[in-house]
């Protein structure tokens, strides 16, 4: 996975100023990736240009990205670019829709970047609703959805089943919240693309999915637009090969997310850009969400701990079984809380966090072991159910202490310290950065 992106956070989203038609830098750059489309390219570009000229209130550009076509597509694109001022052509010597989009988007100066398929299967009336949230500063990315209840779609049953099955796979394996990953109708703000695209490894059809999954995991805002869509019966997409490549991509991205290999924190917005960041008087920021996450992780960890204790208890004494079960569950608990509860992404500080987590584990071990020792001293030989009851009570006390230590010591909110340092530099701690 590529990680060569800037370290600082993204700037706050702002409403883009309108640029007149014909301005040197248009507001919107629509990319049309093509491969051997000499028959349909001119009709598509003329239709799109006419629609934008009549309905789009900002300056625009249409860029034809030729993916190493072997027919007359490059000549047709060049002719269109010479006739129409708002049209440009870009030739790539290698195939791949993702490669074409990354190349053109990376070099575009327009603040909003979009793309659509050359067949114009998506009704163009959805284009302005697609890019409007990006222009206004409301969202970071926007996608057209054929699977929304209000969408009107005409396509064969085979493609319908494949599309819904693929999106179900994304929801179950990568916890994707967006509804349609592969609709060829998307847009992104340029400053987001500058940070996000270097992390996207795929150069083919999985490019869209990978981009959306990473954006969603980073907390970027994705706007969905219901679209009217008519299937192109002459589509050259190879469904079986594309599906196989997509499955490989799902496995690769899922593994990278699970191991924390992606620096998604580089895609975060500055504090205060999202209304959810607004402080509530008397309540530490993020406390409610952290409590919920910690309780969920704690409940699962407790179940795992009890299962491990019962398993180990069959072969060793209660103290050894308790220590082993608590150690295994503590490592998993720290890792889960690090990512899910306190939102720490990437590998930075992971070893230190686990070491601090083991200190917290030692405190919990002292509480639970002390409880077992007290039970043994009081009753001599207690039943297994009594041991479990005492351990549950001790773990509840240890859980409260663990949350406080995690929040204040292991995973403190460094952003608050940095904000305070910027507001009061004279009182900033020496190590604030």
Short mmCIF file of C-alpha atoms in Angstrom, two decimals:
data_model
loop_
_atom_site.label_atom_id
_atom_site.label_comp_id
_atom_site.label_asym_id
_atom_site.label_seq_id
_atom_site.Cartn_x
_atom_site.Cartn_y
_atom_site.Cartn_z
CA UNK A 1 0.00 0.00 0.00
CA UNK A 2 1.25 3.49 -0.81
CA UNK A 3 1.74 5.77 2.16
CA UNK A 4 3.63 8.73 0.67
CA UNK A 5 1.04 11.37 1.54
CA UNK A 6 1.40 14.62 3.53
CA UNK A 7 1.23 14.29 7.30
CA UNK A 8 -0.91 17.33 8.09
CA UNK A 9 -4.69 17.12 8.27
CA UNK A 10 -6.94 18.18 5.42
CA UNK A 11 -8.02 21.82 5.35
CA UNK A 12 -11.55 22.70 6.42
CA UNK A 13 -14.12 22.40 3.64
CA UNK A 14 -15.16 25.76 2.18
CA UNK A 15 -17.77 26.82 -0.34
CA UNK A 16 -16.09 27.18 -3.72
CA UNK A 17 -16.38 30.52 -5.48
CA UNK A 18 -18.17 30.46 -8.80
CA UNK A 19 -15.93 30.62 -11.86
CA UNK A 20 -17.37 31.97 -15.06
CA UNK A 21 -17.62 29.82 -18.16
CA UNK A 22 -14.35 30.20 -20.04
CA UNK A 23 -12.32 31.01 -16.91
CA UNK A 24 -8.71 29.66 -16.90
CA UNK A 25 -9.49 27.29 -14.03
CA UNK A 26 -12.95 25.68 -14.17
CA UNK A 27 -14.80 24.53 -11.06
CA UNK A 28 -15.53 21.07 -12.47
CA UNK A 29 -13.40 18.65 -14.48
CA UNK A 30 -15.37 15.65 -15.79
CA UNK A 31 -13.18 12.74 -16.89
CA UNK A 32 -14.40 10.16 -19.39
CA UNK A 33 -12.11 7.09 -19.39
CA UNK A 34 -12.31 5.27 -22.72
CA UNK A 35 -10.85 2.25 -24.48
CA UNK A 36 -11.60 1.67 -28.18
CA UNK A 37 -14.69 3.89 -28.20
CA UNK A 38 -14.33 5.50 -31.63
CA UNK A 39 -18.01 4.93 -32.42
CA UNK A 40 -19.58 6.45 -29.30
CA UNK A 41 -17.01 8.98 -28.08
CA UNK A 42 -18.02 11.98 -30.17
CA UNK A 43 -21.73 11.53 -29.48
CA UNK A 44 -21.05 11.20 -25.76
CA UNK A 45 -18.83 14.27 -25.50
CA UNK A 46 -21.18 16.45 -27.54
CA UNK A 47 -24.17 15.39 -25.47
CA UNK A 48 -22.35 15.98 -22.18
CA UNK A 49 -21.00 19.35 -23.34
CA UNK A 50 -24.44 20.49 -24.43
CA UNK A 51 -25.93 19.46 -21.09
CA UNK A 52 -23.26 21.26 -19.06
CA UNK A 53 -23.41 24.40 -21.21
CA UNK A 54 -27.20 24.61 -20.75
CA UNK A 55 -27.57 23.62 -17.09
CA UNK A 56 -24.29 23.88 -15.17
CA UNK A 57 -23.84 27.32 -13.54
CA UNK A 58 -20.04 27.06 -13.15
CA UNK A 59 -17.05 26.78 -15.41
CA UNK A 60 -16.37 23.22 -16.53
CA UNK A 61 -13.98 21.04 -18.48
CA UNK A 62 -14.39 17.63 -20.13
CA UNK A 63 -11.27 15.46 -20.25
CA UNK A 64 -11.14 12.33 -22.39
CA UNK A 65 -8.71 9.83 -20.83
CA UNK A 66 -7.73 7.30 -23.48
CA UNK A 67 -6.59 3.96 -21.98
CA UNK A 68 -4.17 2.81 -24.71
CA UNK A 69 -6.86 2.44 -27.37
CA UNK A 70 -5.87 0.62 -30.55
CA UNK A 71 -8.58 2.07 -32.83
CA UNK A 72 -9.22 5.70 -33.86
CA UNK A 73 -10.26 6.82 -30.37
CA UNK A 74 -7.15 9.05 -29.89
CA UNK A 75 -7.82 10.86 -33.19
CA UNK A 76 -11.48 11.40 -32.33
CA UNK A 77 -10.55 12.77 -28.89
CA UNK A 78 -7.92 15.10 -30.36
CA UNK A 79 -10.39 16.40 -32.95
CA UNK A 80 -12.98 17.14 -30.25
CA UNK A 81 -10.35 18.95 -28.16
CA UNK A 82 -9.37 21.12 -31.12
CA UNK A 83 -13.00 22.05 -31.91
CA UNK A 84 -14.39 22.64 -28.40
CA UNK A 85 -12.52 24.90 -25.93
CA UNK A 86 -13.89 23.05 -22.87
CA UNK A 87 -12.66 19.63 -24.07
CA UNK A 88 -9.21 18.16 -23.53
CA UNK A 89 -7.73 14.77 -24.37
CA UNK A 90 -5.14 12.75 -22.48
CA UNK A 91 -3.45 9.64 -23.80
CA UNK A 92 -2.20 6.81 -21.57
CA UNK A 93 -0.06 3.98 -22.91
CA UNK A 94 -1.39 1.48 -20.34
CA UNK A 95 -4.92 0.18 -19.79
CA UNK A 96 -6.89 0.55 -16.57
CA UNK A 97 -9.79 2.79 -15.59
CA UNK A 98 -8.28 3.43 -12.17
CA UNK A 99 -4.94 4.35 -13.71
CA UNK A 100 -6.63 6.82 -16.06
CA UNK A 101 -8.63 8.49 -13.29
CA UNK A 102 -5.66 8.76 -10.94
CA UNK A 103 -3.45 10.23 -13.69
CA UNK A 104 -5.92 12.87 -14.87
CA UNK A 105 -7.24 13.76 -11.42
CA UNK A 106 -3.71 14.09 -10.05
CA UNK A 107 -2.82 16.68 -12.69
CA UNK A 108 -6.10 18.58 -12.84
CA UNK A 109 -6.32 22.10 -11.41
CA UNK A 110 -10.12 22.03 -11.00
CA UNK A 111 -11.33 22.02 -7.36
CA UNK A 112 -14.02 19.39 -8.11
CA UNK A 113 -13.17 16.24 -10.07
CA UNK A 114 -15.74 13.83 -11.50
CA UNK A 115 -15.97 10.95 -13.91
CA UNK A 116 -18.63 9.09 -15.85
CA UNK A 117 -18.71 6.18 -18.25
CA UNK A 118 -18.64 6.91 -21.96
CA UNK A 119 -21.99 5.20 -22.56
CA UNK A 120 -23.73 7.85 -20.40
CA UNK A 121 -25.90 5.15 -18.85
CA UNK A 122 -26.58 7.51 -15.94
CA UNK A 123 -29.08 10.27 -16.58
CA UNK A 124 -27.16 13.55 -16.76
CA UNK A 125 -29.78 15.35 -14.66
CA UNK A 126 -28.03 13.78 -11.65
CA UNK A 127 -24.73 15.53 -12.39
CA UNK A 128 -25.50 18.83 -10.68
CA UNK A 129 -26.93 17.10 -7.54
CA UNK A 130 -23.77 14.95 -7.55
CA UNK A 131 -21.27 17.80 -7.44
CA UNK A 132 -23.33 20.42 -5.56
CA UNK A 133 -22.42 19.09 -2.05
CA UNK A 134 -18.74 19.21 -3.02
CA UNK A 135 -18.98 22.76 -4.33
CA UNK A 136 -20.84 23.91 -1.23
CA UNK A 137 -18.26 22.33 1.10
CA UNK A 138 -20.75 19.91 2.62
CA UNK A 139 -19.13 16.65 1.45
CA UNK A 140 -15.78 15.22 0.39
CA UNK A 141 -16.91 12.64 -2.18
CA UNK A 142 -20.16 11.97 -4.02
CA UNK A 143 -21.39 8.83 -5.76
CA UNK A 144 -24.35 7.90 -7.87
CA UNK A 145 -26.36 4.97 -6.55
CA UNK A 146 -28.41 2.58 -8.65
CA UNK A 147 -29.48 0.67 -5.55
CA UNK A 148 -31.35 3.49 -3.81
CA UNK A 149 -35.08 2.95 -3.44
CA UNK A 150 -35.80 6.07 -5.48
CA UNK A 151 -33.44 5.11 -8.32
CA UNK A 152 -34.91 3.94 -11.60
CA UNK A 153 -32.78 1.28 -13.23
CA UNK A 154 -33.17 -0.73 -16.42
CA UNK A 155 -30.78 -3.68 -16.70
CA UNK A 156 -30.66 -7.42 -17.02
CA UNK A 157 -31.20 -9.76 -14.09
CA UNK A 158 -27.61 -11.09 -14.32
CA UNK A 159 -26.04 -7.68 -13.75
CA UNK A 160 -28.60 -6.85 -11.07
CA UNK A 161 -27.75 -9.97 -9.08
CA UNK A 162 -23.99 -9.46 -9.49
CA UNK A 163 -24.21 -5.82 -8.40
CA UNK A 164 -26.28 -6.51 -5.30
CA UNK A 165 -24.17 -9.52 -4.34
CA UNK A 166 -20.99 -7.46 -4.65
CA UNK A 167 -22.31 -4.67 -2.46
CA UNK A 168 -23.54 -7.21 0.09
CA UNK A 169 -20.00 -8.65 0.13
CA UNK A 170 -18.55 -5.19 0.79
CA UNK A 171 -20.96 -4.61 3.66
CA UNK A 172 -20.22 -7.95 5.30
CA UNK A 173 -16.44 -8.05 4.78
CA UNK A 174 -15.33 -4.40 4.84
CA UNK A 175 -18.29 -2.90 6.75
CA UNK A 176 -18.98 -0.56 3.83
CA UNK A 177 -21.79 1.90 4.46
CA UNK A 178 -22.23 3.18 0.88
CA UNK A 179 -24.77 1.43 -1.31
CA UNK A 180 -23.23 1.25 -4.80
CA UNK A 181 -19.49 0.95 -5.28
CA UNK A 182 -19.29 0.42 -9.03
CA UNK A 183 -21.67 2.96 -10.53
CA UNK A 184 -19.62 4.91 -13.08
CA UNK A 185 -20.71 8.28 -11.75
CA UNK A 186 -18.57 9.80 -8.98
CA UNK A 187 -16.96 13.04 -7.86
CA UNK A 188 -14.34 14.14 -5.34
CA UNK A 189 -12.86 17.39 -4.06
CA UNK A 190 -9.33 17.95 -5.33
CA UNK A 191 -7.68 18.43 -1.92
CA UNK A 192 -9.14 15.08 -0.85
CA UNK A 193 -7.95 13.39 -4.05
CA UNK A 194 -4.42 14.69 -3.46
CA UNK A 195 -4.25 12.79 -0.15
CA UNK A 196 -6.46 9.81 -0.94
CA UNK A 197 -5.33 8.69 -4.40
CA UNK A 198 -1.73 7.83 -3.41
CA UNK A 199 -3.18 5.32 -0.93
CA UNK A 200 -5.32 3.61 -3.61
CA UNK A 201 -3.34 0.76 -5.11
CA UNK A 202 -5.72 -0.67 -7.71
CA UNK A 203 -5.51 0.58 -11.30
CA UNK A 204 -8.55 -1.21 -12.73
CA UNK A 205 -12.23 -1.61 -11.87
CA UNK A 206 -11.65 -2.06 -8.12
CA UNK A 207 -10.25 1.49 -7.96
CA UNK A 208 -13.67 2.95 -7.09
CA UNK A 209 -14.32 0.50 -4.28
CA UNK A 210 -10.89 0.92 -2.72
CA UNK A 211 -11.17 4.71 -2.84
CA UNK A 212 -14.59 4.69 -1.18
CA UNK A 213 -13.67 2.17 1.54
CA UNK A 214 -10.57 4.14 2.54
CA UNK A 215 -12.47 7.44 2.48
CA UNK A 216 -15.24 6.03 4.64
CA UNK A 217 -12.83 4.47 7.14
CA UNK A 218 -11.02 7.81 7.40
CA UNK A 219 -14.28 9.52 8.37
CA UNK A 220 -14.71 11.52 5.16
CA UNK A 221 -18.24 12.46 4.18
CA UNK A 222 -19.66 10.59 1.18
CA UNK A 223 -22.82 11.94 -0.45
CA UNK A 224 -25.06 9.52 -2.37
CA UNK A 225 -27.35 10.55 -5.22
CA UNK A 226 -30.13 8.27 -6.51
CA UNK A 227 -29.74 7.99 -10.27
CA UNK A 228 -31.76 6.86 -13.24
CA UNK A 229 -29.67 4.33 -15.11
CA UNK A 230 -30.09 2.29 -18.30
CA UNK A 231 -27.75 -0.64 -18.93
CA UNK A 232 -25.57 -0.57 -22.03
CA UNK A 233 -26.11 -3.91 -23.79
CA UNK A 234 -22.83 -3.44 -25.69
CA UNK A 235 -20.70 -3.07 -22.57
CA UNK A 236 -17.26 -4.67 -22.90
CA UNK A 237 -16.80 -5.33 -19.16
CA UNK A 238 -15.81 -8.96 -18.50
CA UNK A 239 -17.95 -9.82 -15.47
CA UNK A 240 -16.14 -12.99 -14.33
CA UNK A 241 -12.62 -11.54 -14.59
CA UNK A 242 -13.72 -8.27 -12.97
CA UNK A 243 -15.40 -10.17 -10.11
CA UNK A 244 -12.23 -12.20 -9.49
CA UNK A 245 -10.10 -9.04 -9.41
CA UNK A 246 -12.58 -7.40 -7.05
CA UNK A 247 -12.40 -10.34 -4.63
CA UNK A 248 -8.60 -10.06 -4.59
CA UNK A 249 -8.95 -6.35 -3.92
CA UNK A 250 -11.38 -6.91 -1.05
CA UNK A 251 -8.94 -9.33 0.58
CA UNK A 252 -5.97 -6.95 0.12
CA UNK A 253 -7.77 -3.88 1.48
CA UNK A 254 -9.34 -5.83 4.35
CA UNK A 255 -5.94 -7.14 5.39
CA UNK A 256 -4.39 -3.67 5.23
CA UNK A 257 -7.17 -2.20 7.35
CA UNK A 258 -6.96 -5.03 9.89
CA UNK A 259 -3.22 -4.59 10.35
CA UNK A 260 -3.34 -0.79 10.48
CA UNK A 261 -1.04 -0.49 7.46
CA UNK A 262 -2.78 2.58 6.07
CA UNK A 263 -2.17 6.07 7.55
CA UNK A 264 -5.82 7.08 7.34
CA UNK A 265 -5.26 9.77 9.97
CA UNK A 266 -3.71 11.84 7.20
CA UNK A 267 -7.19 12.19 5.72
CA UNK A 268 -8.78 13.61 8.86
CA UNK A 269 -10.38 17.03 8.85
CA UNK A 270 -9.32 19.65 11.42
CA UNK A 271 -11.26 19.70 14.68
CA UNK A 272 -14.41 21.79 14.42
CA UNK A 273 -15.00 21.14 10.72
CA UNK A 274 -17.59 18.49 11.57
CA UNK A 275 -20.60 19.47 13.72
CA UNK A 276 -20.05 16.26 15.68
CA UNK A 277 -16.85 17.84 17.01
CA UNK A 278 -18.70 20.62 18.83
CA UNK A 279 -18.15 20.43 22.55
CA UNK A 280 -21.02 19.95 25.00
CA UNK A 281 -20.53 21.93 28.23
CA UNK A 282 -19.47 19.66 31.07
CA UNK A 283 -18.96 16.61 28.85
CA UNK A 284 -15.47 15.77 27.57
CA UNK A 285 -15.43 15.58 23.77
CA UNK A 286 -16.09 12.09 22.45
CA UNK A 287 -16.86 10.64 25.88
CA UNK A 288 -20.26 9.20 24.96
CA UNK A 289 -19.01 7.44 21.85
CA UNK A 290 -15.95 6.14 23.64
CA UNK A 291 -18.07 4.74 26.47
CA UNK A 292 -20.28 2.88 24.00
CA UNK A 293 -17.30 1.49 22.11
CA UNK A 294 -15.49 0.55 25.31
CA UNK A 295 -18.56 -1.25 26.67
CA UNK A 296 -19.00 -3.25 23.47
CA UNK A 297 -15.34 -4.21 23.36
CA UNK A 298 -15.39 -4.92 27.10
CA UNK A 299 -18.42 -7.18 26.85
CA UNK A 300 -16.83 -9.20 24.06
CA UNK A 301 -13.51 -9.31 25.92
CA UNK A 302 -15.23 -10.53 29.09
CA UNK A 303 -16.94 -13.34 27.19
CA UNK A 304 -13.64 -14.30 25.61
CA UNK A 305 -11.91 -14.11 29.00
CA UNK A 306 -14.47 -16.35 30.69
CA UNK A 307 -14.31 -18.87 27.86
CA UNK A 308 -10.51 -18.92 28.03
CA UNK A 309 -10.54 -19.20 31.82
CA UNK A 310 -12.91 -22.18 31.66
CA UNK A 311 -10.70 -23.79 29.01
CA UNK A 312 -7.44 -23.23 30.90
CA UNK A 313 -9.04 -24.24 34.20
CA UNK A 314 -9.43 -27.80 32.93
CA UNK A 315 -5.67 -28.24 33.02
CA UNK A 316 -4.25 -25.80 35.56
CA UNK A 317 -5.12 -24.12 38.83
CA UNK A 318 -7.37 -21.04 39.15
CA UNK A 319 -4.56 -18.47 39.47
CA UNK A 320 -2.66 -19.74 36.41
CA UNK A 321 -5.86 -20.04 34.38
CA UNK A 322 -6.88 -16.51 35.39
CA UNK A 323 -3.49 -15.03 34.48
CA UNK A 324 -3.30 -16.75 31.10
CA UNK A 325 -6.90 -15.89 30.14
CA UNK A 326 -6.49 -12.29 31.24
CA UNK A 327 -3.22 -11.87 29.33
CA UNK A 328 -4.63 -13.15 26.03
CA UNK A 329 -7.85 -11.15 26.31
CA UNK A 330 -5.93 -8.03 27.44
CA UNK A 331 -3.79 -7.94 24.27
CA UNK A 332 -6.89 -8.29 22.08
CA UNK A 333 -8.78 -5.76 24.23
CA UNK A 334 -6.05 -3.13 23.90
CA UNK A 335 -5.87 -3.59 20.12
CA UNK A 336 -9.66 -3.37 19.74
CA UNK A 337 -9.99 -0.31 21.98
CA UNK A 338 -7.09 1.36 20.22
CA UNK A 339 -8.83 1.18 16.86
CA UNK A 340 -12.54 1.08 17.61
CA UNK A 341 -12.97 3.07 20.83
CA UNK A 342 -10.28 5.73 20.65
CA UNK A 343 -9.89 5.91 16.87
CA UNK A 344 -6.11 5.44 16.73
CA UNK A 345 -5.12 4.41 13.20
CA UNK A 346 -1.83 3.28 11.73
CA UNK A 347 1.06 1.46 13.35
CA UNK A 348 2.59 4.46 15.09
CA UNK A 349 2.76 3.93 18.85
CA UNK A 350 1.21 0.45 18.68
CA UNK A 351 4.01 -1.20 20.67
CA UNK A 352 3.93 1.53 23.32
CA UNK A 353 0.15 1.23 23.57
CA UNK A 354 0.39 -2.52 24.09
CA UNK A 355 3.07 -2.03 26.77
CA UNK A 356 0.87 0.47 28.58
CA UNK A 357 -2.05 -1.89 28.12
CA UNK A 358 -0.05 -4.62 29.86
CA UNK A 359 0.44 -2.30 32.82
CA UNK A 360 -3.32 -1.84 32.93
CA UNK A 361 -3.59 -5.62 32.60
CA UNK A 362 -1.32 -6.03 35.65
CA UNK A 363 -3.66 -3.83 37.67
CA UNK A 364 -6.63 -5.90 36.54
CA UNK A 365 -4.72 -9.08 37.33
CA UNK A 366 -4.06 -7.81 40.84
CA UNK A 367 -7.77 -7.09 41.36
CA UNK A 368 -9.00 -10.42 40.01
CA UNK A 369 -6.23 -12.50 41.59
CA UNK A 370 -6.79 -10.74 44.88
CA UNK A 371 -10.49 -11.56 44.63
CA UNK A 372 -9.73 -15.23 43.99
CA UNK A 373 -7.27 -15.30 46.88
CA UNK A 374 -9.84 -13.70 49.18
CA UNK A 375 -12.46 -16.21 48.07
CA UNK A 376 -10.08 -19.09 48.76
CA UNK A 377 -9.24 -17.75 52.21
CA UNK A 378 -12.91 -17.25 53.08
CA UNK A 379 -14.44 -20.47 51.80
CA UNK A 380 -11.59 -22.88 51.34
CA UNK A 381 -12.73 -24.72 48.22
CA UNK A 382 -15.32 -22.73 46.26
CA UNK A 383 -17.34 -24.10 43.34
CA UNK A 384 -16.59 -23.15 39.75
CA UNK A 385 -19.79 -21.07 39.52
CA UNK A 386 -18.80 -19.13 42.64
CA UNK A 387 -15.35 -18.44 41.17
CA UNK A 388 -16.96 -17.11 38.00
CA UNK A 389 -19.33 -14.86 39.96
CA UNK A 390 -16.46 -13.35 41.94
CA UNK A 391 -14.41 -12.88 38.79
CA UNK A 392 -17.29 -11.09 37.05
CA UNK A 393 -17.61 -8.65 39.96
CA UNK A 394 -13.86 -8.07 40.05
CA UNK A 395 -13.75 -7.57 36.31
CA UNK A 396 -16.47 -4.93 36.49
CA UNK A 397 -14.35 -2.93 38.92
CA UNK A 398 -11.26 -3.50 36.78
CA UNK A 399 -13.17 -2.41 33.66
CA UNK A 400 -14.05 0.98 35.12
CA UNK A 401 -10.44 1.55 36.12
CA UNK A 402 -9.24 0.30 32.72
CA UNK A 403 -11.41 2.82 30.86
CA UNK A 404 -10.14 5.70 32.96
CA UNK A 405 -6.53 4.66 32.44
CA UNK A 406 -7.03 4.09 28.71
CA UNK A 407 -8.64 7.50 28.24
CA UNK A 408 -6.25 9.51 30.41
CA UNK A 409 -2.95 7.64 29.94
CA UNK A 410 -2.83 5.10 27.12
CA UNK A 411 -4.91 6.90 24.46
CA UNK A 412 -5.14 10.57 25.51
CA UNK A 413 -6.67 13.00 23.03
CA UNK A 414 -3.60 14.66 21.58
CA UNK A 415 -5.70 16.87 19.33
CA UNK A 416 -7.09 18.79 22.29
CA UNK A 417 -3.56 19.43 23.56
CA UNK A 418 -2.48 20.72 20.16
CA UNK A 419 -5.52 22.98 19.88
CA UNK A 420 -4.87 24.40 23.34
CA UNK A 421 -1.24 24.91 22.40
CA UNK A 422 -2.20 26.85 19.29
CA UNK A 423 -4.60 29.02 21.25
CA UNK A 424 -2.16 29.59 24.16
CA UNK A 425 1.38 29.06 22.83
CA UNK A 426 2.93 30.55 25.95
CA UNK A 427 1.39 27.77 28.07
CA UNK A 428 1.95 24.96 25.60
CA UNK A 429 3.73 21.85 26.86
CA UNK A 430 7.25 21.40 25.51
CA UNK A 431 6.37 18.16 23.73
CA UNK A 432 3.17 19.39 22.09
CA UNK A 433 3.37 18.87 18.38
#
